[in-house]
Coordinates of C-alpha atoms in Angstrom, one line a residue:
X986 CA 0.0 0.0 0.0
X987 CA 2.9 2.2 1.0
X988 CA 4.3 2.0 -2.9
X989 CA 0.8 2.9 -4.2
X990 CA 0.3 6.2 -2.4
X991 CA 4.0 7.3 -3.0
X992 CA 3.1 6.5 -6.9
X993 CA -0.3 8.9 -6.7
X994 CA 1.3 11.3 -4.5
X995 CA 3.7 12.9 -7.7
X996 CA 0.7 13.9 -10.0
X997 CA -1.0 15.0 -7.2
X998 CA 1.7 17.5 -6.1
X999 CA 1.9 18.3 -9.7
X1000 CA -1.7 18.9 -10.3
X1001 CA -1.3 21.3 -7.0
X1002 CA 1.4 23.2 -8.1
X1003 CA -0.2 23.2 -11.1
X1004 CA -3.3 24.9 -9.4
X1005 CA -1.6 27.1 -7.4
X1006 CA 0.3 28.7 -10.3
X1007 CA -2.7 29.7 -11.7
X1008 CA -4.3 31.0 -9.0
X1009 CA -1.0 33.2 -8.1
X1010 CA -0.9 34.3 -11.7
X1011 CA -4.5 35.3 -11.9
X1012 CA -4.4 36.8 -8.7
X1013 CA -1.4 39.0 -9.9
X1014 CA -3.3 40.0 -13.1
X1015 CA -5.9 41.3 -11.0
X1016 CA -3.9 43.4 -8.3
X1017 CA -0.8 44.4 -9.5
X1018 CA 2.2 45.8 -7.3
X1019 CA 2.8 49.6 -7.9
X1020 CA 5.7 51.0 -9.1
X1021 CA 8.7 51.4 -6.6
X1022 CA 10.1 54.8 -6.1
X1023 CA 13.3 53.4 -5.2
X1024 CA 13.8 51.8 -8.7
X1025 CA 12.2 55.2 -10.3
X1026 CA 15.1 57.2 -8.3
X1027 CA 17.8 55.1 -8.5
X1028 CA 17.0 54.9 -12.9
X1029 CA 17.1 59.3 -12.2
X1030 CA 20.5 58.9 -10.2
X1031 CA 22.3 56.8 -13.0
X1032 CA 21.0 58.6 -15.9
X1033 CA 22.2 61.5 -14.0
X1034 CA 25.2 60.3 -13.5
X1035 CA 25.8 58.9 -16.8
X1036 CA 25.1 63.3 -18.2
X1037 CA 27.7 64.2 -16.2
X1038 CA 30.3 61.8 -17.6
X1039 CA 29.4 62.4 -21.6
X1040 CA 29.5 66.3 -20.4
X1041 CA 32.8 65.9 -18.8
X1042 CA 34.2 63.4 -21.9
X1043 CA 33.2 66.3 -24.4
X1044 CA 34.9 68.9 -22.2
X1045 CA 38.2 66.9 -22.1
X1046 CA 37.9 66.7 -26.0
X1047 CA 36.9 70.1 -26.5
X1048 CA 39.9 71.4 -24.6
X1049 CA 42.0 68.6 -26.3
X1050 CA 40.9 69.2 -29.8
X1051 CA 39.6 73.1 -29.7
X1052 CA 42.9 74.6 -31.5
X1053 CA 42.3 72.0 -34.3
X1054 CA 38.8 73.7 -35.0
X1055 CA 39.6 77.5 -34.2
X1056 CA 39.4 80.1 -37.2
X1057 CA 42.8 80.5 -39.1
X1058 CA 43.8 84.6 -38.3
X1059 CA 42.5 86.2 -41.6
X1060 CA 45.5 87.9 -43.8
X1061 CA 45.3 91.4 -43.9
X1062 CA 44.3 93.3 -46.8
X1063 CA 47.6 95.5 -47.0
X1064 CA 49.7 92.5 -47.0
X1065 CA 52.8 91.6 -44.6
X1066 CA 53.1 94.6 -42.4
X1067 CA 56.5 96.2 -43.9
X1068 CA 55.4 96.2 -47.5
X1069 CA 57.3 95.1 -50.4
X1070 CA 60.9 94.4 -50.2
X1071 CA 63.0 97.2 -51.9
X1072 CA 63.8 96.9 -55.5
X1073 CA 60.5 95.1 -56.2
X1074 CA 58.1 96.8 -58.0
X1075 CA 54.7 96.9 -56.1
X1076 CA 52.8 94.9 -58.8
X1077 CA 55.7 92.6 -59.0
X1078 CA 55.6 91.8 -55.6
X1079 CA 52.2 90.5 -56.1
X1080 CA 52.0 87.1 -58.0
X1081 CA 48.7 86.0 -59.8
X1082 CA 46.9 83.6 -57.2
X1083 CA 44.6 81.2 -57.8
X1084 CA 40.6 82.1 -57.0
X1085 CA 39.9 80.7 -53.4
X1086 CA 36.9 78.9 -52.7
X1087 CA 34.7 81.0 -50.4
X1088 CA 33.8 79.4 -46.5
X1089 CA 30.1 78.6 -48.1
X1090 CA 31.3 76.8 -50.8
X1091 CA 34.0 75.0 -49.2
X1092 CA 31.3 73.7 -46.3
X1093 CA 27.9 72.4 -47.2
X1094 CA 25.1 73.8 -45.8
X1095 CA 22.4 72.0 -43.8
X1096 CA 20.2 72.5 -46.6
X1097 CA 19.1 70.0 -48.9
X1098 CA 22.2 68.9 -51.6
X1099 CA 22.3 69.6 -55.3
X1100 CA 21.3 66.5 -57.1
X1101 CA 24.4 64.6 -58.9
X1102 CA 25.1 64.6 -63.0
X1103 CA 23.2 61.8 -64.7
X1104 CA 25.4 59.3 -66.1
X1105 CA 24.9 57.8 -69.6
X1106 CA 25.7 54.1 -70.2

């Protein structure tokens, strides 16, 4: 007799935590835990955290790479400051230079882009 109720005893504690599984998961549907405040703060703390470092990583570049992105000092219109050497003509001194390419046409604008050339086959 002893075998027989240890052989019906292992469905039945299946079929019970069967049962109760159900019953805890419906019960959870219907009243679910609010949110906790703690996990709400702590998600505020890290992403306030996490600001601070990207701020202070573009800071360190910024300072690191600013002189690479500051403005050449424009030449001035008069030329060097003691004029042209002596002997030299003043329109000898000045060789024909190529046309430079204005700031707005060396960097695109934010607009949209001209369309490219068609190719033929």
């Amino acid at each position: 007799m002893g075998d027989v109720l240890l052989a019906l005893s292992i469905p039945v504690l299946v079929f019970g935590g069967g049962i109760y599984a159900a019953c805890d998961c419906w019960w959870r549907r219907r009243h679910p835990a609010p949110p906790s405040p703690y996990t709400h703060r702590a998600a505020r703390l890290a992403e306030q955290e996490m600001l601070l470092l990207a701020e202070e990583i573009v800071d360190d570049a910024h300072a690191a790479l600013g002189p690479l992105y500051e403005a050449p000092a424009a030449p001035r219109p008069g030329g060097p400051p003691g004029g042209p050497p002596a002997g030299l003509k003043p329109e000898a001194s000045q060789a024909p230079q190529a046309p430079q390419a204005s700031r707005s046409d060396a960097t695109p604008g934010r607009g949209p882009s001209r369309p490219a050339a068609a190719r033929r086959r």
